[in-house]
Amino acid sequence: MSRPSSDLRFRLTTAFQRYVANPLTRRLPSHTLLETTGRVSGLPRRTPLGGRRVGDSFWLVSEFGERSQYVRNIQADPRVRVRIGGRWYSGTAHLLPDDDPVARLRTLPRYNSAAVRALGTDLLTIRVDLTDD
């Protein structure tokens, strides 16, 4: 069961991301985006995020685990697209609950990792196996 402080942090953070941060960063052509398929609407949903490409995989950590809307979309349909450096890649997302997300964050971009650690309440590692689009 979640604590009231983590619920408040979740609500405040997701409201800020949804209405302020995400609309702005989605417009930046070089910002990394994850495109999932909405589990109810079937429409593409684009989420700005941080992570790192390593070989043919893209790694990221969700700060709210299975509570994140994009994670719930991945659970319904793991086929995704990722925009890295302005180029789109198709891929299949894998939720990795057995991976150590804190250790994983140490291998990812510092600024985003610090924000995820500071705001996150239920960290979850995700790997996207990429193919060229």
N, CA and C atoms as an extended XYZ file, in Angstrom:
399
Properties=species:S:1:pos:R:3:atomname:S:1:resname:S:1:resid:I:1 pbc="F F F"
N         0.844       -1.187        0.000 N   MET     1
C         0.000        0.000        0.000 CA  MET     1
C         0.881        1.238        0.000 C   MET     1
N         0.520        2.247       -0.798 N   SER     2
C         1.357        3.428       -0.886 CA  SER     2
C         1.092        4.384        0.267 C   SER     2
N         2.127        5.128        0.585 N   ARG     3
C         2.036        6.117        1.652 CA  ARG     3
C         1.408        7.392        1.109 C   ARG     3
N         0.729        8.163        1.979 N   PRO     4
C         0.116        9.420        1.527 CA  PRO     4
C         1.123       10.364        0.884 C   PRO     4
N         2.363       10.443        1.416 N   SER     5
C         3.352       11.356        0.832 CA  SER     5
C         3.753       10.913       -0.576 C   SER     5
N         3.854        9.593       -0.820 N   SER     6
C         4.202        9.129       -2.159 CA  SER     6
C         3.034        9.336       -3.123 C   SER     6
N         1.801        9.218       -2.632 N   ASP     7
C         0.644        9.502       -3.486 CA  ASP     7
C         0.611       10.973       -3.887 C   ASP     7
N         0.883       11.855       -2.923 N   LEU     8
C         0.909       13.285       -3.225 CA  LEU     8
C         2.028       13.600       -4.208 C   LEU     8
N         3.210       13.032       -3.994 N   ARG     9
C         4.331       13.258       -4.908 CA  ARG     9
C         3.972       12.772       -6.312 C   ARG     9
N         3.331       11.607       -6.391 N   PHE    10
C         2.898       11.065       -7.684 CA  PHE    10
C         1.926       12.023       -8.372 C   PHE    10
N         0.911       12.477       -7.651 N   ARG    11
C        -0.099       13.369       -8.252 CA  ARG    11
C         0.507       14.698       -8.691 C   ARG    11
N         1.352       15.295       -7.852 N   LEU    12
C         1.960       16.576       -8.205 CA  LEU    12
C         2.923       16.448       -9.385 C   LEU    12
N         3.744       15.421       -9.338 N   THR    13
C         4.729       15.223      -10.403 CA  THR    13
C         4.052       14.921      -11.733 C   THR    13
N         3.075       14.020      -11.734 N   THR    14
C         2.423       13.673      -12.999 CA  THR    14
C         1.608       14.842      -13.544 C   THR    14
N         1.009       15.651      -12.683 N   ALA    15
C         0.278       16.834      -13.161 CA  ALA    15
C         1.247       17.825      -13.803 C   ALA    15
N         2.384       18.073      -13.156 N   PHE    16
C         3.389       18.974      -13.729 CA  PHE    16
C         3.890       18.442      -15.069 C   PHE    16
N         4.201       17.140      -15.122 N   GLN    17
C         4.688       16.553      -16.369 CA  GLN    17
C         3.638       16.644      -17.470 C   GLN    17
N         2.401       16.298      -17.149 N   ARG    18
C         1.346       16.255      -18.158 CA  ARG    18
C         1.023       17.634      -18.730 C   ARG    18
N         0.960       18.645      -17.866 N   TYR    19
C         0.473       19.949      -18.320 CA  TYR    19
C         1.556       20.983      -18.589 C   TYR    19
N         2.770       20.769      -18.090 N   VAL    20
C         3.821       21.773      -18.283 CA  VAL    20
C         5.027       21.182      -19.023 C   VAL    20
N         5.714       20.249      -18.388 N   ALA    21
C         6.980       19.757      -18.925 CA  ALA    21
C         6.831       18.996      -20.238 C   ALA    21
N         5.930       18.028      -20.288 N   ASN    22
C         5.806       17.200      -21.494 CA  ASN    22
C         5.391       17.986      -22.733 C   ASN    22
N         4.387       18.878      -22.663 N   PRO    23
C         4.047       19.639      -23.870 CA  PRO    23
C         5.213       20.470      -24.400 C   PRO    23
N         6.050       20.977      -23.504 N   LEU    24
C         7.203       21.764      -23.949 CA  LEU    24
C         8.294       20.886      -24.537 C   LEU    24
N         8.679       19.817      -23.836 N   THR    25
C         9.798       18.995      -24.313 CA  THR    25
C         9.443       18.141      -25.522 C   THR    25
N         8.174       17.822      -25.717 N   ARG    26
C         7.775       17.075      -26.925 CA  ARG    26
C         8.098       17.860      -28.186 C   ARG    26
N         8.139       19.187      -28.071 N   ARG    27
C         8.386       20.046      -29.238 CA  ARG    27
C         9.861       20.177      -29.592 C   ARG    27
N        10.741       19.795      -28.697 N   LEU    28
C        12.172       19.895      -28.965 CA  LEU    28
C        12.582       18.764      -29.903 C   LEU    28
N        13.098       19.096      -31.095 N   PRO    29
C        13.367       18.051      -32.093 CA  PRO    29
C        14.412       17.019      -31.680 C   PRO    29
N        15.307       17.370      -30.774 N   SER    30
C        16.345       16.411      -30.409 CA  SER    30
C        16.032       15.664      -29.117 C   SER    30
N        14.927       16.001      -28.450 N   HIS    31
C        14.609       15.334      -27.180 CA  HIS    31
C        14.122       13.907      -27.444 C   HIS    31
N        14.484       12.996      -26.568 N   THR    32
C        14.089       11.596      -26.703 CA  THR    32
C        12.607       11.447      -26.355 C   THR    32
N        11.881       10.748      -27.224 N   LEU    33
C        10.461       10.472      -27.003 CA  LEU    33
C        10.211        8.974      -27.059 C   LEU    33
N         9.292        8.519      -26.235 N   LEU    34
C         8.805        7.142      -26.296 CA  LEU    34
C         7.369        7.210      -26.790 C   LEU    34
N         7.084        6.510      -27.872 N   GLU    35
C         5.717        6.468      -28.400 CA  GLU    35
C         5.124        5.093      -28.130 C   GLU    35
N         4.050        5.086      -27.353 N   THR    36
C         3.304        3.870      -27.079 CA  THR    36
C         1.947        3.989      -27.748 C   THR    36
N         1.187        2.905      -27.732 N   THR    37
C        -0.190        2.922      -28.218 CA  THR    37
C        -1.103        2.971      -27.007 C   THR    37
N        -1.996        3.960      -26.978 N   GLY    38
C        -2.918        4.094      -25.851 CA  GLY    38
C        -3.726        2.827      -25.667 C   GLY    38
N        -3.747        2.312      -24.470 N   ARG    39
C        -4.399        1.027      -24.210 CA  ARG    39
C        -5.909        1.114      -24.344 C   ARG    39
N        -6.495        2.299      -24.180 N   VAL    40
C        -7.941        2.474      -24.330 CA  VAL    40
C        -8.265        3.090      -25.685 C   VAL    40
N        -7.548        4.163      -26.030 N   SER    41
C        -7.865        4.904      -27.251 CA  SER    41
C        -7.309        4.260      -28.508 C   SER    41
N        -6.192        3.539      -28.383 N   GLY    42
C        -5.522        3.000      -29.565 CA  GLY    42
C        -4.713        4.045      -30.312 C   GLY    42
N        -4.649        5.262      -29.774 N   LEU    43
C        -3.922        6.363      -30.417 CA  LEU    43
C        -2.471        6.391      -29.951 C   LEU    43
N        -1.577        6.947      -30.796 N   PRO    44
C        -0.184        7.077      -30.366 CA  PRO    44
C        -0.075        8.066      -29.206 C   PRO    44
N         0.730        7.704      -28.218 N   ARG    45
C         0.977        8.555      -27.051 CA  ARG    45
C         2.477        8.769      -26.937 C   ARG    45
N         2.902       10.029      -26.973 N   ARG    46
C         4.332       10.348      -26.945 CA  ARG    46
C         4.720       10.944      -25.598 C   ARG    46
N         5.734       10.333      -24.998 N   THR    47
C         6.201       10.745      -23.682 CA  THR    47
C         7.675       11.123      -23.760 C   THR    47
N         8.024       12.372      -23.424 N   PRO    48
C         9.443       12.741      -23.337 CA  PRO    48
C        10.076       12.031      -22.142 C   PRO    48
N        11.282       11.539      -22.319 N   LEU    49
C        11.956       10.848      -21.229 CA  LEU    49
C        13.446       10.854      -21.453 C   LEU    49
N        14.155       10.375      -20.465 N   GLY    50
C        15.603       10.244      -20.559 CA  GLY    50
C        15.976        8.780      -20.541 C   GLY    50
N        17.078        8.486      -21.122 N   GLY    51
C        17.577        7.124      -21.169 CA  GLY    51
C        18.831        7.102      -22.012 C   GLY    51
N        19.278        5.917      -22.350 N   ARG    52
C        20.500        5.802      -23.143 CA  ARG    52
C        20.410        4.584      -24.042 C   ARG    52
N        20.892        4.797      -25.271 N   ARG    53
C        21.014        3.681      -26.201 CA  ARG    53
C        22.333        2.974      -25.936 C   ARG    53
N        22.263        1.651      -25.835 N   VAL    54
C        23.440        0.809      -25.682 CA  VAL    54
C        23.298       -0.293      -26.713 C   VAL    54
N        24.086       -0.209      -27.782 N   GLY    55
C        23.962       -1.180      -28.870 CA  GLY    55
C        22.591       -1.083      -29.508 C   GLY    55
N        21.883       -2.196      -29.576 N   ASP    56
C        20.555       -2.235      -30.180 CA  ASP    56
C        19.437       -2.158      -29.144 C   ASP    56
N        19.761       -1.638      -27.967 N   SER    57
C        18.759       -1.488      -26.916 CA  SER    57
C        18.744       -0.055      -26.406 C   SER    57
N        17.575        0.370      -25.953 N   PHE    58
C        17.428        1.664      -25.290 CA  PHE    58
C        16.968        1.380      -23.868 C   PHE    58
N        17.669        1.939      -22.888 N   TRP    59
C        17.400        1.693      -21.472 CA  TRP    59
C        16.838        2.943      -20.819 C   TRP    59
N        15.844        2.769      -19.944 N   LEU    60
C        15.286        3.871      -19.186 CA  LEU    60
C        14.748        3.343      -17.869 C   LEU    60
N        14.461        4.266      -16.956 N   VAL    61
C        13.873        3.898      -15.675 CA  VAL    61
C        12.643        4.768      -15.468 C   VAL    61
N        11.512        4.120      -15.227 N   SER    62
C        10.263        4.818      -14.928 CA  SER    62
C        10.250        5.171      -13.449 C   SER    62
N         9.962        6.445      -13.124 N   GLU    63
C         9.978        6.851      -11.724 CA  GLU    63
C         8.786        6.345      -10.925 C   GLU    63
N         7.686        6.000      -11.596 N   PHE    64
C         6.497        5.528      -10.881 CA  PHE    64
C         6.103        4.111      -11.271 C   PHE    64
N         7.024        3.381      -11.866 N   GLY    65
C         6.793        1.979      -12.177 CA  GLY    65
C         5.498        1.742      -12.931 C   GLY    65
N         4.723        0.779      -12.478 N   GLU    66
C         3.499        0.395      -13.177 CA  GLU    66
C         2.380        1.416      -13.038 C   GLU    66
N         2.583        2.453      -12.261 N   ARG    67
C         1.589        3.532      -12.177 CA  ARG    67
C         1.727        4.511      -13.343 C   ARG    67
N         2.888        4.530      -14.006 N   SER    68
C         3.096        5.434      -15.141 CA  SER    68
C         2.202        5.010      -16.301 C   SER    68
N         1.579        5.984      -16.918 N   GLN    69
C         0.669        5.687      -18.025 CA  GLN    69
C         1.389        4.986      -19.169 C   GLN    69
N         2.617        5.418      -19.492 N   TYR    70
C         3.308        4.765      -20.602 CA  TYR    70
C         3.675        3.325      -20.255 C   TYR    70
N         3.914        3.024      -18.991 N   VAL    71
C         4.187        1.637      -18.590 CA  VAL    71
C         2.911        0.811      -18.730 C   VAL    71
N         1.791        1.366      -18.336 N   ARG    72
C         0.517        0.650      -18.486 CA  ARG    72
C         0.213        0.399      -19.964 C   ARG    72
N         0.568        1.358      -20.833 N   ASN    73
C         0.399        1.157      -22.273 CA  ASN    73
C         1.317        0.040      -22.779 C   ASN    73
N         2.559        0.002      -22.277 N   ILE    74
C         3.498       -1.056      -22.664 CA  ILE    74
C         2.974       -2.424      -22.234 C   ILE    74
N         2.382       -2.500      -21.050 N   GLN    75
C         1.827       -3.771      -20.594 CA  GLN    75
C         0.729       -4.265      -21.538 C   GLN    75
N        -0.036       -3.347      -22.111 N   ALA    76
C        -1.108       -3.718      -23.039 CA  ALA    76
C        -0.566       -4.045      -24.429 C   ALA    76
N         0.503       -3.342      -24.838 N   ASP    77
C         1.090       -3.549      -26.164 CA  ASP    77
C         2.553       -3.120      -26.100 C   ASP    77
N         3.484       -4.065      -26.073 N   PRO    78
C         4.899       -3.715      -25.923 CA  PRO    78
C         5.564       -3.147      -27.177 C   PRO    78
N         4.837       -3.106      -28.297 N   ARG    79
C         5.424       -2.521      -29.511 CA  ARG    79
C         5.447       -0.999      -29.353 C   ARG    79
N         6.633       -0.412      -29.466 N   VAL    80
C         6.805        1.019      -29.245 CA  VAL    80
C         7.692        1.599      -30.345 C   VAL    80
N         7.808        2.922      -30.302 N   ARG    81
C         8.808        3.624      -31.107 CA  ARG    81
C         9.545        4.557      -30.163 C   ARG    81
N        10.837        4.781      -30.462 N   VAL    82
C        11.650        5.685      -29.664 CA  VAL    82
C        12.333        6.658      -30.623 C   VAL    82
N        12.235        7.971      -30.306 N   ARG    83
C        12.960        8.971      -31.091 CA  ARG    83
C        14.230        9.319      -30.332 C   ARG    83
N        15.352        8.991      -30.952 N   ILE    84
C        16.669        9.235      -30.360 CA  ILE    84
C        17.439       10.123      -31.324 C   ILE    84
N        17.858       11.287      -30.863 N   GLY    85
C        18.631       12.191      -31.723 CA  GLY    85
C        17.891       12.579      -32.991 C   GLY    85
N        16.566       12.698      -32.915 N   GLY    86
C        15.773       13.101      -34.064 CA  GLY    86
C        15.388       11.968      -34.997 C   GLY    86
N        15.823       10.747      -34.741 N   ARG    87
C        15.511        9.600      -35.611 CA  ARG    87
C        14.621        8.616      -34.864 C   ARG    87
N        13.616        8.105      -35.546 N   TRP    88
C        12.677        7.153      -34.947 CA  TRP    88
C        13.146        5.713      -35.159 C   TRP    88
N        12.991        4.913      -34.114 N   TYR    89
C        13.274        3.482      -34.147 CA  TYR    89
C        12.059        2.741      -33.609 C   TYR    89
N        11.707        1.652      -34.258 N   SER    90
C        10.673        0.760      -33.720 CA  SER    90
C        11.340       -0.171      -32.737 C   SER    90
N        10.540       -0.740      -31.857 N   GLY    91
C        11.116       -1.672      -30.903 CA  GLY    91
C        10.068       -2.373      -30.072 C   GLY    91
N        10.551       -3.254      -29.242 N   THR    92
C         9.706       -3.978      -28.298 CA  THR    92
C        10.206       -3.670      -26.896 C   THR    92
N         9.296       -3.193      -26.052 N   ALA    93
C         9.657       -2.812      -24.687 CA  ALA    93
C         9.505       -3.997      -23.737 C   ALA    93
N        10.437       -4.088      -22.804 N   HIS    94
C        10.422       -5.149      -21.801 CA  HIS    94
C        10.538       -4.512      -20.421 C   HIS    94
N         9.580       -4.802      -19.543 N   LEU    95
C         9.640       -4.347      -18.163 CA  LEU    95
C        10.539       -5.317      -17.402 C   LEU    95
N        11.489       -4.774      -16.639 N   LEU    96
C        12.489       -5.612      -15.970 CA  LEU    96
C        12.448       -5.388      -14.455 C   LEU    96
N        11.435       -5.940      -13.783 N   PRO    97
C        11.312       -5.721      -12.339 CA  PRO    97
C        12.464       -6.318      -11.524 C   PRO    97
N        13.209       -7.271      -12.086 N   ASP    98
C        14.324       -7.874      -11.356 CA  ASP    98
C        15.631       -7.107      -11.512 C   ASP    98
N        15.664       -6.119      -12.419 N   ASP    99
C        16.851       -5.291      -12.599 CA  ASP    99
C        16.916       -4.281      -11.449 C   ASP    99
N        18.107       -3.871      -11.058 N   ASP   100
C        18.287       -2.878      -10.004 CA  ASP   100
C        18.194       -1.479      -10.632 C   ASP   100
N        17.054       -0.787      -10.473 N   PRO   101
C        16.879        0.498      -11.148 CA  PRO   101
C        17.822        1.584      -10.634 C   PRO   101
N        18.212        1.539       -9.381 N   VAL   102
C        19.143        2.539       -8.850 CA  VAL   102
C        20.515        2.362       -9.500 C   VAL   102
N        20.976        1.126       -9.607 N   ALA   103
C        22.243        0.856      -10.295 CA  ALA   103
C        22.125        1.230      -11.769 C   ALA   103
N        20.987        0.943      -12.383 N   ARG   104
C        20.781        1.270      -13.793 CA  ARG   104
C        20.847        2.782      -14.005 C   ARG   104
N        20.273        3.553      -13.093 N   LEU   105
C        20.297        5.016      -13.231 CA  LEU   105
C        21.727        5.558      -13.263 C   LEU   105
N        22.656        4.882      -12.610 N   ARG   106
C        24.052        5.333      -12.629 CA  ARG   106
C        24.673        5.213      -14.010 C   ARG   106
N        24.060        4.429      -14.910 N   THR   107
C        24.584        4.257      -16.268 CA  THR   107
C        23.865        5.146      -17.276 C   THR   107
N        22.864        5.878      -16.814 N   LEU   108
C        22.043        6.710      -17.706 CA  LEU   108
C        22.406        8.176      -17.530 C   LEU   108
N        21.927        9.058      -18.414 N   PRO   109
C        22.273       10.482      -18.324 CA  PRO   109
C        22.004       11.058      -16.927 C   PRO   109
N        22.981       11.781      -16.419 N   ARG   110
C        23.009       12.246      -15.037 CA  ARG   110
C        21.820       13.122      -14.652 C   ARG   110
N        21.475       14.118      -15.470 N   TYR   111
C        20.413       15.059      -15.111 CA  TYR   111
C        19.068       14.340      -14.953 C   TYR   111
N        18.708       13.544      -15.958 N   ASN   112
C        17.444       12.814      -15.888 CA  ASN   112
C        17.448       11.816      -14.733 C   ASN   112
N        18.572       11.129      -14.540 N   SER   113
C        18.653       10.140      -13.464 CA  SER   113
C        18.464       10.789      -12.094 C   SER   113
N        19.016       11.980      -11.911 N   ALA   114
C        18.851       12.683      -10.634 CA  ALA   114
C        17.383       13.025      -10.400 C   ALA   114
N        16.701       13.458      -11.452 N   ALA   115
C        15.279       13.794      -11.328 CA  ALA   115
C        14.449       12.548      -11.020 C   ALA   115
N        14.742       11.454      -11.686 N   VAL   116
C        14.005       10.205      -11.450 CA  VAL   116
C        14.211        9.744      -10.010 C   VAL   116
N        15.462        9.799       -9.535 N   ARG   117
C        15.738        9.397       -8.145 CA  ARG   117
C        15.034       10.312       -7.150 C   ARG   117
N        15.034       11.624       -7.424 N   ALA   118
C        14.443       12.590       -6.492 CA  ALA   118
C        12.922       12.488       -6.436 C   ALA   118
N        12.289       12.265       -7.588 N   LEU   119
C        10.828       12.285       -7.656 CA  LEU   119
C        10.192       10.902       -7.566 C   LEU   119
N        10.943        9.896       -7.946 N   GLY   120
C        10.378        8.560       -8.060 CA  GLY   120
C        10.023        7.911       -6.742 C   GLY   120
N         8.973        7.109       -6.796 N   THR   121
C         8.535        6.372       -5.617 CA  THR   121
C         8.516        4.864       -5.859 C   THR   121
N         8.594        4.440       -7.114 N   ASP   122
C         8.509        3.017       -7.444 CA  ASP   122
C         9.269        2.784       -8.748 C   ASP   122
N        10.599        2.806       -8.683 N   LEU   123
C        11.436        2.747       -9.874 CA  LEU   123
C        11.316        1.394      -10.577 C   LEU   123
N        11.309        1.448      -11.917 N   LEU   124
C        11.196        0.243      -12.735 CA  LEU   124
C        12.058        0.408      -13.978 C   LEU   124
N        12.959       -0.548      -14.201 N   THR   125
C        13.806       -0.530      -15.398 CA  THR   125
C        13.026       -1.049      -16.602 C   THR   125
N        13.254       -0.385      -17.746 N   ILE   126
C        12.635       -0.792      -19.009 CA  ILE   126
C        13.726       -0.849      -20.060 C   ILE   126
N        13.725       -1.929      -20.847 N   ARG   127
C        14.636       -2.060      -21.985 CA  ARG   127
C        13.794       -2.148      -23.243 C   ARG   127
N        14.180       -1.369      -24.250 N   VAL   128
C        13.514       -1.438      -25.551 CA  VAL   128
C        14.517       -2.018      -26.539 C   VAL   128
N        14.172       -3.171      -27.109 N   ASP   129
C        14.995       -3.763      -28.160 CA  ASP   129
C        14.621       -3.082      -29.466 C   ASP   129
N        15.601       -2.382      -30.062 N   LEU   130
C        15.337       -1.516      -31.219 CA  LEU   130
C        15.559       -2.215      -32.545 C   LEU   130
N        14.785       -1.770      -33.535 N   THR   131
C        15.005       -2.112      -34.937 CA  THR   131
C        14.936       -0.809      -35.704 C   THR   131
N        15.563       -0.738      -36.863 N   ASP   132
C        15.482        0.480      -37.670 CA  ASP   132
C        14.073        0.677      -38.165 C   ASP   132
N        13.658        1.916      -38.248 N   ASP   133
C        12.320        2.227      -38.757 CA  ASP   133
C        12.382        2.623      -40.203 C   ASP   133
